[in-house]
Each structure stands twice: as structure tokens, then as C-alpha cells.
Amino acid sequence: MLGIAAAVLFVIAFLINAAEIATNEVFTSANVMLIGLTLLALHIAGIGNGRRYGRGHRS
């Protein structure tokens, strides 16, 4: 799920950059890309994948 959110943020950052949309200092394409990279790193680390391994899990 975090990987999909990261992909959406990358598309938004690309559109901001390609269309040269004027945004405020917080919502620049670089900041949106950094948030996307953070979500991608969390996805790769296994956080937010929706799987719970607890007492009933067998490996």
C-alpha cells in the first residue's frame, strides 16, 4: 500500500515539475519526491504491508 502511495506522489511531483506549476515552499516537487522516497523506503522495509505475524503463524 505504501508503494502505491509513493508512486502517486512521484507522479504528482513529476506533474508539478513538468508543468512548472508555482507552489508554495512546502509543496515543491522536491519535497513531494522526498515524501515519496520515504514511503517507498517504508514499503521496502516491510512497514505497512498489512501482514501480521503473531502466534498463529507457521513458517
PDB file of N, CA, C and O in Angstrom:
ATOM      1  N   MET A   1       0.818  -1.192   0.000  1.00  0.00           N
ATOM      2  CA  MET A   1       0.000   0.000   0.000  1.00  0.00           C
ATOM      3  C   MET A   1       0.864   1.259   0.000  1.00  0.00           C
ATOM      4  O   MET A   1       0.534   2.230  -0.660  1.00  0.00           O
ATOM      5  N   LEU A   2       1.941   1.230   0.764  1.00  0.00           N
ATOM      6  CA  LEU A   2       2.831   2.394   0.783  1.00  0.00           C
ATOM      7  C   LEU A   2       3.541   2.575  -0.550  1.00  0.00           C
ATOM      8  O   LEU A   2       3.853   3.695  -0.944  1.00  0.00           O
ATOM      9  N   GLY A   3       3.776   1.479  -1.249  1.00  0.00           N
ATOM     10  CA  GLY A   3       4.401   1.573  -2.575  1.00  0.00           C
ATOM     11  C   GLY A   3       3.504   2.284  -3.573  1.00  0.00           C
ATOM     12  O   GLY A   3       3.970   3.073  -4.405  1.00  0.00           O
ATOM     13  N   ILE A   4       2.206   2.026  -3.490  1.00  0.00           N
ATOM     14  CA  ILE A   4       1.257   2.698  -4.374  1.00  0.00           C
ATOM     15  C   ILE A   4       1.187   4.179  -4.045  1.00  0.00           C
ATOM     16  O   ILE A   4       1.163   5.027  -4.942  1.00  0.00           O
ATOM     17  N   ALA A   5       1.171   4.500  -2.748  1.00  0.00           N
ATOM     18  CA  ALA A   5       1.149   5.910  -2.344  1.00  0.00           C
ATOM     19  C   ALA A   5       2.411   6.622  -2.807  1.00  0.00           C
ATOM     20  O   ALA A   5       2.361   7.785  -3.240  1.00  0.00           O
ATOM     21  N   ALA A   6       3.551   5.936  -2.746  1.00  0.00           N
ATOM     22  CA  ALA A   6       4.803   6.527  -3.220  1.00  0.00           C
ATOM     23  C   ALA A   6       4.740   6.785  -4.718  1.00  0.00           C
ATOM     24  O   ALA A   6       5.181   7.835  -5.197  1.00  0.00           O
ATOM     25  N   ALA A   7       4.178   5.840  -5.470  1.00  0.00           N
ATOM     26  CA  ALA A   7       4.063   6.021  -6.919  1.00  0.00           C
ATOM     27  C   ALA A   7       3.163   7.206  -7.256  1.00  0.00           C
ATOM     28  O   ALA A   7       3.474   7.989  -8.167  1.00  0.00           O
ATOM     29  N   VAL A   8       2.075   7.369  -6.514  1.00  0.00           N
ATOM     30  CA  VAL A   8       1.183   8.501  -6.743  1.00  0.00           C
ATOM     31  C   VAL A   8       1.907   9.812  -6.458  1.00  0.00           C
ATOM     32  O   VAL A   8       1.790  10.785  -7.217  1.00  0.00           O
ATOM     33  N   LEU A   9       2.672   9.857  -5.387  1.00  0.00           N
ATOM     34  CA  LEU A   9       3.419  11.071  -5.064  1.00  0.00           C
ATOM     35  C   LEU A   9       4.480  11.378  -6.113  1.00  0.00           C
ATOM     36  O   LEU A   9       4.723  12.542  -6.428  1.00  0.00           O
ATOM     37  N   PHE A  10       5.105  10.341  -6.675  1.00  0.00           N
ATOM     38  CA  PHE A  10       6.090  10.571  -7.730  1.00  0.00           C
ATOM     39  C   PHE A  10       5.426  11.156  -8.976  1.00  0.00           C
ATOM     40  O   PHE A  10       5.983  12.036  -9.634  1.00  0.00           O
ATOM     41  N   VAL A  11       4.234  10.683  -9.292  1.00  0.00           N
ATOM     42  CA  VAL A  11       3.504  11.227 -10.448  1.00  0.00           C
ATOM     43  C   VAL A  11       3.131  12.684 -10.195  1.00  0.00           C
ATOM     44  O   VAL A  11       3.280  13.539 -11.081  1.00  0.00           O
ATOM     45  N   ILE A  12       2.667  12.986  -8.986  1.00  0.00           N
ATOM     46  CA  ILE A  12       2.326  14.369  -8.647  1.00  0.00           C
ATOM     47  C   ILE A  12       3.559  15.260  -8.723  1.00  0.00           C
ATOM     48  O   ILE A  12       3.503  16.369  -9.269  1.00  0.00           O
ATOM     49  N   ALA A  13       4.693  14.778  -8.210  1.00  0.00           N
ATOM     50  CA  ALA A  13       5.929  15.563  -8.275  1.00  0.00           C
ATOM     51  C   ALA A  13       6.356  15.781  -9.719  1.00  0.00           C
ATOM     52  O   ALA A  13       6.817  16.871 -10.078  1.00  0.00           O
ATOM     53  N   PHE A  14       6.190  14.749 -10.556  1.00  0.00           N
ATOM     54  CA  PHE A  14       6.538  14.909 -11.966  1.00  0.00           C
ATOM     55  C   PHE A  14       5.658  15.952 -12.641  1.00  0.00           C
ATOM     56  O   PHE A  14       6.140  16.782 -13.408  1.00  0.00           O
ATOM     57  N   LEU A  15       4.369  15.905 -12.354  1.00  0.00           N
ATOM     58  CA  LEU A  15       3.458  16.867 -12.966  1.00  0.00           C
ATOM     59  C   LEU A  15       3.745  18.293 -12.510  1.00  0.00           C
ATOM     60  O   LEU A  15       3.680  19.229 -13.309  1.00  0.00           O
ATOM     61  N   ILE A  16       4.074  18.460 -11.235  1.00  0.00           N
ATOM     62  CA  ILE A  16       4.430  19.794 -10.735  1.00  0.00           C
ATOM     63  C   ILE A  16       5.680  20.303 -11.449  1.00  0.00           C
ATOM     64  O   ILE A  16       5.759  21.460 -11.859  1.00  0.00           O
ATOM     65  N   ASN A  17       6.647  19.418 -11.620  1.00  0.00           N
ATOM     66  CA  ASN A  17       7.902  19.810 -12.254  1.00  0.00           C
ATOM     67  C   ASN A  17       7.721  20.033 -13.758  1.00  0.00           C
ATOM     68  O   ASN A  17       8.224  21.016 -14.311  1.00  0.00           O
ATOM     69  N   ALA A  18       7.000  19.138 -14.423  1.00  0.00           N
ATOM     70  CA  ALA A  18       6.861  19.237 -15.874  1.00  0.00           C
ATOM     71  C   ALA A  18       5.993  20.421 -16.286  1.00  0.00           C
ATOM     72  O   ALA A  18       6.270  21.079 -17.287  1.00  0.00           O
ATOM     73  N   ALA A  19       4.951  20.695 -15.535  1.00  0.00           N
ATOM     74  CA  ALA A  19       4.052  21.786 -15.878  1.00  0.00           C
ATOM     75  C   ALA A  19       4.527  23.122 -15.316  1.00  0.00           C
ATOM     76  O   ALA A  19       3.905  24.148 -15.579  1.00  0.00           O
ATOM     77  N   GLU A  20       5.598  23.085 -14.561  1.00  0.00           N
ATOM     78  CA  GLU A  20       6.161  24.278 -13.929  1.00  0.00           C
ATOM     79  C   GLU A  20       5.091  25.035 -13.143  1.00  0.00           C
ATOM     80  O   GLU A  20       4.936  26.249 -13.261  1.00  0.00           O
ATOM     81  N   ILE A  21       4.358  24.285 -12.347  1.00  0.00           N
ATOM     82  CA  ILE A  21       3.294  24.861 -11.526  1.00  0.00           C
ATOM     83  C   ILE A  21       3.929  25.586 -10.344  1.00  0.00           C
ATOM     84  O   ILE A  21       4.789  25.035  -9.659  1.00  0.00           O
ATOM     85  N   ALA A  22       3.507  26.808 -10.122  1.00  0.00           N
ATOM     86  CA  ALA A  22       4.021  27.585  -8.996  1.00  0.00           C
ATOM     87  C   ALA A  22       3.308  27.141  -7.720  1.00  0.00           C
ATOM     88  O   ALA A  22       2.095  27.199  -7.622  1.00  0.00           O
ATOM     89  N   THR A  23       4.086  26.645  -6.772  1.00  0.00           N
ATOM     90  CA  THR A  23       3.532  26.210  -5.495  1.00  0.00           C
ATOM     91  C   THR A  23       4.245  26.950  -4.373  1.00  0.00           C
ATOM     92  O   THR A  23       5.238  27.641  -4.601  1.00  0.00           O
ATOM     93  N   ASN A  24       3.734  26.775  -3.163  1.00  0.00           N
ATOM     94  CA  ASN A  24       4.406  27.403  -2.029  1.00  0.00           C
ATOM     95  C   ASN A  24       5.673  26.625  -1.690  1.00  0.00           C
ATOM     96  O   ASN A  24       5.988  25.611  -2.296  1.00  0.00           O
ATOM     97  N   GLU A  25       6.398  27.071  -0.703  1.00  0.00           N
ATOM     98  CA  GLU A  25       7.696  26.482  -0.373  1.00  0.00           C
ATOM     99  C   GLU A  25       7.582  25.064   0.182  1.00  0.00           C
ATOM    100  O   GLU A  25       8.515  24.281   0.078  1.00  0.00           O
ATOM    101  N   VAL A  26       6.446  24.727   0.758  1.00  0.00           N
ATOM    102  CA  VAL A  26       6.296  23.406   1.353  1.00  0.00           C
ATOM    103  C   VAL A  26       5.966  22.352   0.295  1.00  0.00           C
ATOM    104  O   VAL A  26       6.412  21.215   0.366  1.00  0.00           O
ATOM    105  N   PHE A  27       5.201  22.725  -0.704  1.00  0.00           N
ATOM    106  CA  PHE A  27       4.676  21.774  -1.683  1.00  0.00           C
ATOM    107  C   PHE A  27       5.442  21.839  -3.002  1.00  0.00           C
ATOM    108  O   PHE A  27       4.868  21.900  -4.076  1.00  0.00           O
ATOM    109  N   THR A  28       6.765  21.828  -2.933  1.00  0.00           N
ATOM    110  CA  THR A  28       7.569  21.809  -4.155  1.00  0.00           C
ATOM    111  C   THR A  28       7.725  20.374  -4.652  1.00  0.00           C
ATOM    112  O   THR A  28       7.463  19.414  -3.919  1.00  0.00           O
ATOM    113  N   SER A  29       8.156  20.218  -5.885  1.00  0.00           N
ATOM    114  CA  SER A  29       8.299  18.868  -6.431  1.00  0.00           C
ATOM    115  C   SER A  29       9.378  18.085  -5.692  1.00  0.00           C
ATOM    116  O   SER A  29       9.247  16.868  -5.516  1.00  0.00           O
ATOM    117  N   ALA A  30      10.419  18.755  -5.235  1.00  0.00           N
ATOM    118  CA  ALA A  30      11.477  18.047  -4.490  1.00  0.00           C
ATOM    119  C   ALA A  30      10.951  17.526  -3.157  1.00  0.00           C
ATOM    120  O   ALA A  30      11.273  16.396  -2.757  1.00  0.00           O
ATOM    121  N   ASN A  31      10.147  18.308  -2.469  1.00  0.00           N
ATOM    122  CA  ASN A  31       9.594  17.857  -1.194  1.00  0.00           C
ATOM    123  C   ASN A  31       8.620  16.703  -1.384  1.00  0.00           C
ATOM    124  O   ASN A  31       8.598  15.761  -0.583  1.00  0.00           O
ATOM    125  N   VAL A  32       7.825  16.751  -2.440  1.00  0.00           N
ATOM    126  CA  VAL A  32       6.897  15.657  -2.713  1.00  0.00           C
ATOM    127  C   VAL A  32       7.670  14.393  -3.065  1.00  0.00           C
ATOM    128  O   VAL A  32       7.304  13.292  -2.645  1.00  0.00           O
ATOM    129  N   MET A  33       8.769  14.526  -3.806  1.00  0.00           N
ATOM    130  CA  MET A  33       9.600  13.358  -4.123  1.00  0.00           C
ATOM    131  C   MET A  33      10.238  12.783  -2.867  1.00  0.00           C
ATOM    132  O   MET A  33      10.345  11.566  -2.725  1.00  0.00           O
ATOM    133  N   LEU A  34      10.662  13.626  -1.939  1.00  0.00           N
ATOM    134  CA  LEU A  34      11.251  13.127  -0.698  1.00  0.00           C
ATOM    135  C   LEU A  34      10.224  12.373   0.143  1.00  0.00           C
ATOM    136  O   LEU A  34      10.549  11.352   0.751  1.00  0.00           O
ATOM    137  N   ILE A  35       9.000  12.847   0.175  1.00  0.00           N
ATOM    138  CA  ILE A  35       7.950  12.122   0.883  1.00  0.00           C
ATOM    139  C   ILE A  35       7.694  10.775   0.199  1.00  0.00           C
ATOM    140  O   ILE A  35       7.529   9.749   0.860  1.00  0.00           O
ATOM    141  N   GLY A  36       7.701  10.780  -1.131  1.00  0.00           N
ATOM    142  CA  GLY A  36       7.537   9.533  -1.876  1.00  0.00           C
ATOM    143  C   GLY A  36       8.666   8.552  -1.615  1.00  0.00           C
ATOM    144  O   GLY A  36       8.436   7.349  -1.466  1.00  0.00           O
ATOM    145  N   LEU A  37       9.884   9.053  -1.538  1.00  0.00           N
ATOM    146  CA  LEU A  37      11.015   8.175  -1.232  1.00  0.00           C
ATOM    147  C   LEU A  37      10.928   7.609   0.182  1.00  0.00           C
ATOM    148  O   LEU A  37      11.283   6.456   0.430  1.00  0.00           O
ATOM    149  N   THR A  38      10.427   8.418   1.113  1.00  0.00           N
ATOM    150  CA  THR A  38      10.235   7.927   2.475  1.00  0.00           C
ATOM    151  C   THR A  38       9.205   6.807   2.513  1.00  0.00           C
ATOM    152  O   THR A  38       9.416   5.767   3.155  1.00  0.00           O
ATOM    153  N   LEU A  39       8.092   6.995   1.802  1.00  0.00           N
ATOM    154  CA  LEU A  39       7.076   5.945   1.745  1.00  0.00           C
ATOM    155  C   LEU A  39       7.602   4.691   1.054  1.00  0.00           C
ATOM    156  O   LEU A  39       7.303   3.572   1.473  1.00  0.00           O
ATOM    157  N   LEU A  40       8.403   4.874   0.023  1.00  0.00           N
ATOM    158  CA  LEU A  40       8.986   3.725  -0.669  1.00  0.00           C
ATOM    159  C   LEU A  40       9.952   2.967   0.234  1.00  0.00           C
ATOM    160  O   LEU A  40       9.966   1.734   0.251  1.00  0.00           O
ATOM    161  N   ALA A  41      10.743   3.692   1.007  1.00  0.00           N
ATOM    162  CA  ALA A  41      11.658   3.038   1.939  1.00  0.00           C
ATOM    163  C   ALA A  41      10.896   2.276   3.019  1.00  0.00           C
ATOM    164  O   ALA A  41      11.284   1.165   3.397  1.00  0.00           O
ATOM    165  N   LEU A  42       9.804   2.848   3.509  1.00  0.00           N
ATOM    166  CA  LEU A  42       8.984   2.138   4.493  1.00  0.00           C
ATOM    167  C   LEU A  42       8.349   0.899   3.882  1.00  0.00           C
ATOM    168  O   LEU A  42       8.254  -0.146   4.538  1.00  0.00           O
ATOM    169  N   HIS A  43       7.953   0.974   2.632  1.00  0.00           N
ATOM    170  CA  HIS A  43       7.375  -0.177   1.948  1.00  0.00           C
ATOM    171  C   HIS A  43       8.401  -1.292   1.797  1.00  0.00           C
ATOM    172  O   HIS A  43       8.102  -2.466   2.047  1.00  0.00           O
ATOM    173  N   ILE A  44       9.598  -0.928   1.397  1.00  0.00           N
ATOM    174  CA  ILE A  44      10.653  -1.929   1.222  1.00  0.00           C
ATOM    175  C   ILE A  44      11.061  -2.536   2.558  1.00  0.00           C
ATOM    176  O   ILE A  44      11.385  -3.723   2.641  1.00  0.00           O
ATOM    177  N   ALA A  45      10.989  -1.746   3.623  1.00  0.00           N
ATOM    178  CA  ALA A  45      11.330  -2.251   4.953  1.00  0.00           C
ATOM    179  C   ALA A  45      10.253  -3.177   5.511  1.00  0.00           C
ATOM    180  O   ALA A  45      10.482  -3.850   6.515  1.00  0.00           O
ATOM    181  N   GLY A  46       9.091  -3.216   4.891  1.00  0.00           N
ATOM    182  CA  GLY A  46       8.045  -4.121   5.331  1.00  0.00           C
ATOM    183  C   GLY A  46       7.029  -3.485   6.252  1.00  0.00           C
ATOM    184  O   GLY A  46       6.188  -4.176   6.808  1.00  0.00           O
ATOM    185  N   ILE A  47       7.104  -2.189   6.427  1.00  0.00           N
ATOM    186  CA  ILE A  47       6.156  -1.499   7.298  1.00  0.00           C
ATOM    187  C   ILE A  47       4.923  -1.150   6.479  1.00  0.00           C
ATOM    188  O   ILE A  47       5.020  -0.638   5.374  1.00  0.00           O
ATOM    189  N   GLY A  48       3.751  -1.441   7.028  1.00  0.00           N
ATOM    190  CA  GLY A  48       2.513  -1.099   6.353  1.00  0.00           C
ATOM    191  C   GLY A  48       2.092  -2.081   5.284  1.00  0.00           C
ATOM    192  O   GLY A  48       1.283  -1.751   4.430  1.00  0.00           O
ATOM    193  N   ASN A  49       2.599  -3.300   5.329  1.00  0.00           N
ATOM    194  CA  ASN A  49       2.226  -4.259   4.299  1.00  0.00           C
ATOM    195  C   ASN A  49       0.945  -5.011   4.643  1.00  0.00           C
ATOM    196  O   ASN A  49       0.468  -5.784   3.851  1.00  0.00           O
ATOM    197  N   GLY A  50       0.396  -4.803   5.837  1.00  0.00           N
ATOM    198  CA  GLY A  50      -0.872  -5.393   6.187  1.00  0.00           C
ATOM    199  C   GLY A  50      -0.790  -6.822   6.697  1.00  0.00           C
ATOM    200  O   GLY A  50      -1.798  -7.412   7.041  1.00  0.00           O
ATOM    201  N   ARG A  51       0.360  -7.396   6.764  1.00  0.00           N
ATOM    202  CA  ARG A  51       0.508  -8.757   7.261  1.00  0.00           C
ATOM    203  C   ARG A  51       0.895  -8.723   8.721  1.00  0.00           C
ATOM    204  O   ARG A  51       1.786  -7.991   9.123  1.00  0.00           O
ATOM    205  N   ARG A  52       0.224  -9.561   9.489  1.00  0.00           N
ATOM    206  CA  ARG A  52       0.568  -9.660  10.903  1.00  0.00           C
ATOM    207  C   ARG A  52       1.034 -11.079  11.180  1.00  0.00           C
ATOM    208  O   ARG A  52       0.305 -12.039  10.938  1.00  0.00           O
ATOM    209  N   TYR A  53       2.222 -11.181  11.676  1.00  0.00           N
ATOM    210  CA  TYR A  53       2.739 -12.484  12.045  1.00  0.00           C
ATOM    211  C   TYR A  53       2.746 -12.551  13.564  1.00  0.00           C
ATOM    212  O   TYR A  53       3.482 -11.872  14.225  1.00  0.00           O
ATOM    213  N   GLY A  54       1.877 -13.381  14.059  1.00  0.00           N
ATOM    214  CA  GLY A  54       1.777 -13.493  15.503  1.00  0.00           C
ATOM    215  C   GLY A  54       1.851 -14.940  15.938  1.00  0.00           C
ATOM    216  O   GLY A  54       2.572 -15.751  15.373  1.00  0.00           O
ATOM    217  N   ARG A  55       1.032 -15.267  16.907  1.00  0.00           N
ATOM    218  CA  ARG A  55       1.072 -16.589  17.498  1.00  0.00           C
ATOM    219  C   ARG A  55       0.587 -17.674  16.544  1.00  0.00           C
ATOM    220  O   ARG A  55       1.014 -18.812  16.637  1.00  0.00           O
ATOM    221  N   GLY A  56      -0.298 -17.363  15.623  1.00  0.00           N
ATOM    222  CA  GLY A  56      -0.856 -18.377  14.742  1.00  0.00           C
ATOM    223  C   GLY A  56      -0.068 -18.609  13.465  1.00  0.00           C
ATOM    224  O   GLY A  56      -0.471 -19.390  12.624  1.00  0.00           O
ATOM    225  N   HIS A  57       1.053 -17.959  13.312  1.00  0.00           N
ATOM    226  CA  HIS A  57       1.823 -18.060  12.068  1.00  0.00           C
ATOM    227  C   HIS A  57       2.786 -19.233  12.123  1.00  0.00           C
ATOM    228  O   HIS A  57       3.494 -19.424  13.086  1.00  0.00           O
ATOM    229  N   ARG A  58       2.787 -20.026  11.062  1.00  0.00           N
ATOM    230  CA  ARG A  58       3.773 -21.102  10.937  1.00  0.00           C
ATOM    231  C   ARG A  58       4.697 -20.786   9.785  1.00  0.00           C
ATOM    232  O   ARG A  58       4.277 -20.367   8.722  1.00  0.00           O
ATOM    233  N   SER A  59       5.978 -21.018   9.967  1.00  0.00           N
ATOM    234  CA  SER A  59       6.919 -20.737   8.883  1.00  0.00           C
ATOM    235  C   SER A  59       7.348 -21.973   8.151  1.00  0.00           C
ATOM    236  O   SER A  59       6.992 -23.036   8.311  1.00  0.00           O
TER     237      SER A  59
END
